[in-house]
Amino acid sequence: MMYKIVFKRLMDFVAALIGLIVLSPVLVIVLISLYFANQGKPFFFQLRPGLNGVIFKIIKFRTMNEKKDASGNLLSDAERLTRIGAFVRKTSLDEIPQLINVLKGDMSLIGPRPLLPQYLSLYNDFQSRRHEVKPGITGWAQVNGRNAISWQKKFEYDVWYVDNLSIAIDMKIFLMTIKKVFVSEGINMQGQVTTEAFKGN
């Protein structure tokens, strides 16, 4: 309990600060590359629910451009995913700016991934328990399939993490995440560029 209340936040802050400093050269290179690939818009901002469902603004690197068809509608995700964006997503570099969210206290390094606000009303009581802890850059669901598993399985993993949160579990997830990034496992559902939307139970 002491780890969850005190030490986890302290470790998050220190690790995020060190991470931003160490990765700053990579961040600059990716930022410049995406600036030109996305017409001057390297970052992606979106509202997400955090601890207890409180909404915050997440920051990521933008991996898709905003190209539209003749009718003014956005093209499909596959058509808008840039070459550099695909690389950034495959290597999980698009997640690095979320270290800023960790510094601010909106997120933790480890926790259930923050999903979309419109999903809040679709959750049942069990699924809503994922918001009993801060969302994370990586989590138990991410190292056990990431986007290649079903929504039901993701929620089961998320709630399992809520019930078993400890420094040992967080260290295990951190080490497993490093491995997953190097082998690029479970980035997308088979045959899809992005995750299929959650439509409720």
mmCIF file of C-alpha atoms in Angstrom:
data_model
loop_
_atom_site.group_PDB
_atom_site.id
_atom_site.type_symbol
_atom_site.label_atom_id
_atom_site.label_comp_id
_atom_site.label_asym_id
_atom_site.label_seq_id
_atom_site.Cartn_x
_atom_site.Cartn_y
_atom_site.Cartn_z
ATOM 1 C CA MET A 1 0.000 0.000 0.000
ATOM 2 C CA MET A 2 2.883 2.371 0.808
ATOM 3 C CA TYR A 3 4.347 1.667 -2.627
ATOM 4 C CA LYS A 4 1.036 2.454 -4.353
ATOM 5 C CA ILE A 5 0.426 5.684 -2.438
ATOM 6 C CA VAL A 6 3.936 7.146 -2.084
ATOM 7 C CA PHE A 7 6.829 5.369 -3.762
ATOM 8 C CA LYS A 8 5.182 4.622 -7.103
ATOM 9 C CA ARG A 9 4.621 8.331 -7.775
ATOM 10 C CA LEU A 10 8.180 9.184 -6.696
ATOM 11 C CA MET A 11 9.652 6.470 -8.908
ATOM 12 C CA ASP A 12 7.444 7.588 -11.817
ATOM 13 C CA PHE A 13 8.640 11.189 -11.551
ATOM 14 C CA VAL A 14 12.341 10.330 -11.312
ATOM 15 C CA ALA A 15 12.199 7.720 -14.088
ATOM 16 C CA ALA A 16 10.214 10.013 -16.429
ATOM 17 C CA LEU A 17 12.643 12.892 -15.864
ATOM 18 C CA ILE A 18 15.671 10.689 -16.522
ATOM 19 C CA GLY A 19 13.928 9.138 -19.522
ATOM 20 C CA LEU A 20 13.233 12.506 -21.130
ATOM 21 C CA ILE A 21 16.835 13.609 -20.611
ATOM 22 C CA VAL A 22 18.401 10.383 -21.913
ATOM 23 C CA LEU A 23 16.020 10.096 -24.865
ATOM 24 C CA SER A 24 16.142 13.794 -25.796
ATOM 25 C CA PRO A 25 18.380 13.223 -28.882
ATOM 26 C CA VAL A 26 15.922 10.595 -30.176
ATOM 27 C CA LEU A 27 12.989 12.857 -29.371
ATOM 28 C CA VAL A 28 14.487 15.703 -31.407
ATOM 29 C CA ILE A 29 15.130 13.470 -34.433
ATOM 30 C CA VAL A 30 11.615 11.983 -34.343
ATOM 31 C CA LEU A 31 10.058 15.412 -33.784
ATOM 32 C CA ILE A 32 11.806 16.906 -36.825
ATOM 33 C CA SER A 33 10.957 13.898 -39.011
ATOM 34 C CA LEU A 34 7.280 13.980 -38.041
ATOM 35 C CA TYR A 35 7.152 17.767 -38.417
ATOM 36 C CA PHE A 36 7.866 17.414 -42.127
ATOM 37 C CA ALA A 37 5.824 14.215 -42.574
ATOM 38 C CA ASN A 38 2.708 15.703 -40.952
ATOM 39 C CA GLN A 39 2.708 19.224 -42.348
ATOM 40 C CA GLY A 40 4.101 20.856 -39.221
ATOM 41 C CA LYS A 41 2.107 18.818 -36.699
ATOM 42 C CA PRO A 42 4.432 16.333 -34.962
ATOM 43 C CA PHE A 43 2.313 15.917 -31.830
ATOM 44 C CA PHE A 44 -1.064 14.306 -31.249
ATOM 45 C CA PHE A 45 -3.233 15.536 -28.367
ATOM 46 C CA GLN A 46 -6.357 13.757 -27.192
ATOM 47 C CA LEU A 47 -8.587 13.724 -24.130
ATOM 48 C CA ARG A 48 -8.413 10.501 -22.114
ATOM 49 C CA PRO A 49 -9.875 9.375 -18.748
ATOM 50 C CA GLY A 50 -7.372 8.900 -15.954
ATOM 51 C CA LEU A 51 -7.594 8.008 -12.269
ATOM 52 C CA ASN A 52 -11.266 7.775 -11.216
ATOM 53 C CA GLY A 53 -12.256 8.667 -14.780
ATOM 54 C CA VAL A 54 -10.990 12.256 -14.511
ATOM 55 C CA ILE A 55 -10.264 13.568 -18.022
ATOM 56 C CA PHE A 56 -6.782 14.768 -18.984
ATOM 57 C CA LYS A 57 -5.008 15.562 -22.262
ATOM 58 C CA ILE A 58 -2.584 12.911 -23.469
ATOM 59 C CA ILE A 59 0.379 13.765 -25.702
ATOM 60 C CA LYS A 60 1.896 11.405 -28.262
ATOM 61 C CA PHE A 61 3.840 11.668 -31.486
ATOM 62 C CA ARG A 62 1.494 11.884 -34.478
ATOM 63 C CA THR A 63 1.873 8.817 -36.699
ATOM 64 C CA MET A 64 -0.914 9.610 -39.192
ATOM 65 C CA ASN A 65 -1.409 12.684 -41.346
ATOM 66 C CA GLU A 66 -4.753 14.444 -41.847
ATOM 67 C CA LYS A 67 -5.242 13.835 -45.569
ATOM 68 C CA LYS A 68 -8.859 13.843 -46.766
ATOM 69 C CA ASP A 69 -10.744 12.638 -49.810
ATOM 70 C CA ALA A 70 -12.524 14.821 -52.369
ATOM 71 C CA SER A 71 -15.573 15.040 -50.070
ATOM 72 C CA GLY A 72 -13.538 16.333 -47.149
ATOM 73 C CA ASN A 73 -13.611 13.071 -45.202
ATOM 74 C CA LEU A 74 -10.467 11.711 -43.574
ATOM 75 C CA LEU A 75 -8.869 8.862 -45.483
ATOM 76 C CA SER A 76 -8.607 5.447 -43.830
ATOM 77 C CA ASP A 77 -6.059 4.897 -41.070
ATOM 78 C CA ALA A 78 -3.958 2.738 -43.395
ATOM 79 C CA GLU A 79 -3.832 5.503 -46.015
ATOM 80 C CA ARG A 80 -2.952 8.197 -43.476
ATOM 81 C CA LEU A 81 -0.215 6.225 -41.704
ATOM 82 C CA THR A 82 3.054 7.753 -42.883
ATOM 83 C CA ARG A 83 6.235 5.762 -43.472
ATOM 84 C CA ILE A 84 8.022 7.425 -40.566
ATOM 85 C CA GLY A 85 4.803 7.096 -38.547
ATOM 86 C CA ALA A 86 4.733 3.347 -39.111
ATOM 87 C CA PHE A 87 8.329 3.085 -37.873
ATOM 88 C CA VAL A 88 7.637 5.281 -34.849
ATOM 89 C CA ARG A 89 4.585 3.189 -33.953
ATOM 90 C CA LYS A 90 6.377 -0.136 -34.494
ATOM 91 C CA THR A 91 9.196 0.918 -32.151
ATOM 92 C CA SER A 92 6.741 2.501 -29.656
ATOM 93 C CA LEU A 93 8.557 5.835 -29.977
ATOM 94 C CA ASP A 94 5.151 7.503 -30.319
ATOM 95 C CA GLU A 95 4.586 6.804 -26.617
ATOM 96 C CA ILE A 96 7.667 8.698 -25.369
ATOM 97 C CA PRO A 97 6.009 12.151 -25.077
ATOM 98 C CA GLN A 98 3.682 10.628 -22.480
ATOM 99 C CA LEU A 99 6.609 10.904 -20.086
ATOM 100 C CA ILE A 100 5.450 14.531 -19.840
ATOM 101 C CA ASN A 101 2.044 13.257 -18.674
ATOM 102 C CA VAL A 102 3.870 11.137 -16.086
ATOM 103 C CA LEU A 103 5.805 14.169 -14.815
ATOM 104 C CA LYS A 104 2.542 16.115 -14.513
ATOM 105 C CA GLY A 105 0.963 13.278 -12.522
ATOM 106 C CA ASP A 106 -1.755 12.454 -15.074
ATOM 107 C CA MET A 107 -0.229 9.051 -15.742
ATOM 108 C CA SER A 108 2.109 6.439 -14.328
ATOM 109 C CA LEU A 109 4.812 4.541 -16.180
ATOM 110 C CA ILE A 110 2.931 1.305 -15.459
ATOM 111 C CA GLY A 111 -0.854 0.965 -15.440
ATOM 112 C CA PRO A 112 -3.878 0.253 -17.654
ATOM 113 C CA ARG A 113 -3.646 2.138 -20.941
ATOM 114 C CA PRO A 114 -5.863 5.263 -21.024
ATOM 115 C CA LEU A 115 -8.668 4.635 -23.514
ATOM 116 C CA LEU A 116 -11.229 6.980 -25.085
ATOM 117 C CA PRO A 117 -13.715 9.030 -23.006
ATOM 118 C CA GLN A 118 -16.658 7.701 -25.021
ATOM 119 C CA TYR A 119 -15.952 4.220 -23.662
ATOM 120 C CA LEU A 120 -16.714 5.279 -20.080
ATOM 121 C CA SER A 121 -20.463 4.858 -20.459
ATOM 122 C CA LEU A 122 -19.973 1.434 -22.085
ATOM 123 C CA TYR A 123 -18.079 -0.191 -19.217
ATOM 124 C CA ASN A 124 -19.730 -2.533 -16.761
ATOM 125 C CA ASP A 125 -18.792 -2.345 -13.069
ATOM 126 C CA PHE A 126 -15.926 -4.808 -13.494
ATOM 127 C CA GLN A 127 -14.406 -2.978 -16.453
ATOM 128 C CA SER A 128 -14.717 0.399 -14.712
ATOM 129 C CA ARG A 129 -12.322 -0.820 -12.020
ATOM 130 C CA ARG A 130 -9.429 -0.158 -14.431
ATOM 131 C CA HIS A 131 -9.765 3.486 -13.348
ATOM 132 C CA GLU A 132 -8.960 2.726 -9.708
ATOM 133 C CA VAL A 133 -5.288 3.391 -10.535
ATOM 134 C CA LYS A 134 -3.557 5.898 -12.786
ATOM 135 C CA PRO A 135 -3.294 4.877 -16.436
ATOM 136 C CA GLY A 136 0.149 3.919 -17.686
ATOM 137 C CA ILE A 137 2.376 4.135 -20.738
ATOM 138 C CA THR A 138 2.592 0.363 -20.591
ATOM 139 C CA GLY A 139 0.700 -2.211 -18.566
ATOM 140 C CA TRP A 140 -0.141 -5.831 -17.889
ATOM 141 C CA ALA A 141 -2.423 -6.037 -20.952
ATOM 142 C CA GLN A 142 0.290 -4.525 -23.159
ATOM 143 C CA VAL A 143 2.872 -7.162 -22.259
ATOM 144 C CA ASN A 144 0.285 -9.925 -22.655
ATOM 145 C CA GLY A 145 -0.847 -9.184 -26.166
ATOM 146 C CA ARG A 146 -1.232 -5.412 -26.466
ATOM 147 C CA ASN A 147 -3.592 -4.687 -29.394
ATOM 148 C CA ALA A 148 -3.682 -8.273 -30.650
ATOM 149 C CA ILE A 149 -6.009 -9.524 -27.871
ATOM 150 C CA SER A 150 -9.751 -9.068 -27.356
ATOM 151 C CA TRP A 151 -11.263 -6.202 -25.387
ATOM 152 C CA GLN A 152 -12.573 -8.655 -22.806
ATOM 153 C CA LYS A 153 -9.075 -10.021 -22.242
ATOM 154 C CA LYS A 154 -7.617 -6.510 -21.987
ATOM 155 C CA PHE A 155 -10.072 -5.574 -19.255
ATOM 156 C CA GLU A 156 -9.366 -8.803 -17.374
ATOM 157 C CA TYR A 157 -5.642 -8.008 -17.438
ATOM 158 C CA ASP A 158 -6.276 -4.390 -16.395
ATOM 159 C CA VAL A 159 -8.354 -5.346 -13.358
ATOM 160 C CA TRP A 160 -5.884 -8.089 -12.437
ATOM 161 C CA TYR A 161 -3.213 -5.381 -12.320
ATOM 162 C CA VAL A 162 -5.392 -3.178 -10.094
ATOM 163 C CA ASP A 163 -5.787 -6.061 -7.635
ATOM 164 C CA ASN A 164 -2.131 -7.132 -7.707
ATOM 165 C CA LEU A 165 -0.251 -3.830 -8.015
ATOM 166 C CA SER A 166 3.194 -4.064 -6.439
ATOM 167 C CA ILE A 167 6.766 -3.024 -7.130
ATOM 168 C CA ALA A 168 7.568 -6.588 -8.216
ATOM 169 C CA ILE A 169 4.738 -6.602 -10.775
ATOM 170 C CA ASP A 170 5.734 -3.164 -12.066
ATOM 171 C CA MET A 171 9.358 -4.256 -12.529
ATOM 172 C CA LYS A 172 8.209 -7.399 -14.345
ATOM 173 C CA ILE A 173 6.006 -5.358 -16.696
ATOM 174 C CA PHE A 174 8.841 -2.868 -17.322
ATOM 175 C CA LEU A 175 11.286 -5.623 -18.314
ATOM 176 C CA MET A 176 8.681 -7.427 -20.432
ATOM 177 C CA THR A 177 7.873 -4.133 -22.190
ATOM 178 C CA ILE A 178 11.503 -3.695 -23.233
ATOM 179 C CA LYS A 179 11.439 -7.175 -24.766
ATOM 180 C CA LYS A 180 8.119 -6.526 -26.539
ATOM 181 C CA VAL A 181 9.409 -3.294 -28.049
ATOM 182 C CA PHE A 182 12.449 -5.033 -29.515
ATOM 183 C CA VAL A 183 10.416 -7.856 -31.077
ATOM 184 C CA SER A 184 7.479 -5.571 -32.020
ATOM 185 C CA GLU A 185 4.786 -7.980 -30.830
ATOM 186 C CA GLY A 186 1.046 -7.286 -30.723
ATOM 187 C CA ILE A 187 1.125 -3.785 -32.162
ATOM 188 C CA ASN A 188 -2.120 -4.185 -34.108
ATOM 189 C CA MET A 189 -5.054 -6.517 -34.515
ATOM 190 C CA GLN A 190 -4.397 -8.869 -37.445
ATOM 191 C CA GLY A 191 -5.189 -7.111 -40.725
ATOM 192 C CA GLN A 192 -5.728 -3.709 -39.109
ATOM 193 C CA VAL A 193 -3.560 -0.624 -38.698
ATOM 194 C CA THR A 194 -5.302 0.547 -35.539
ATOM 195 C CA THR A 195 -7.242 -1.180 -32.774
ATOM 196 C CA GLU A 196 -10.901 -1.972 -33.377
ATOM 197 C CA ALA A 197 -13.158 0.344 -31.374
ATOM 198 C CA PHE A 198 -14.798 -0.905 -28.176
ATOM 199 C CA LYS A 199 -18.556 -1.101 -28.749
ATOM 200 C CA GLY A 200 -19.693 -2.188 -25.307
ATOM 201 C CA ASN A 201 -20.731 -5.489 -23.836
#
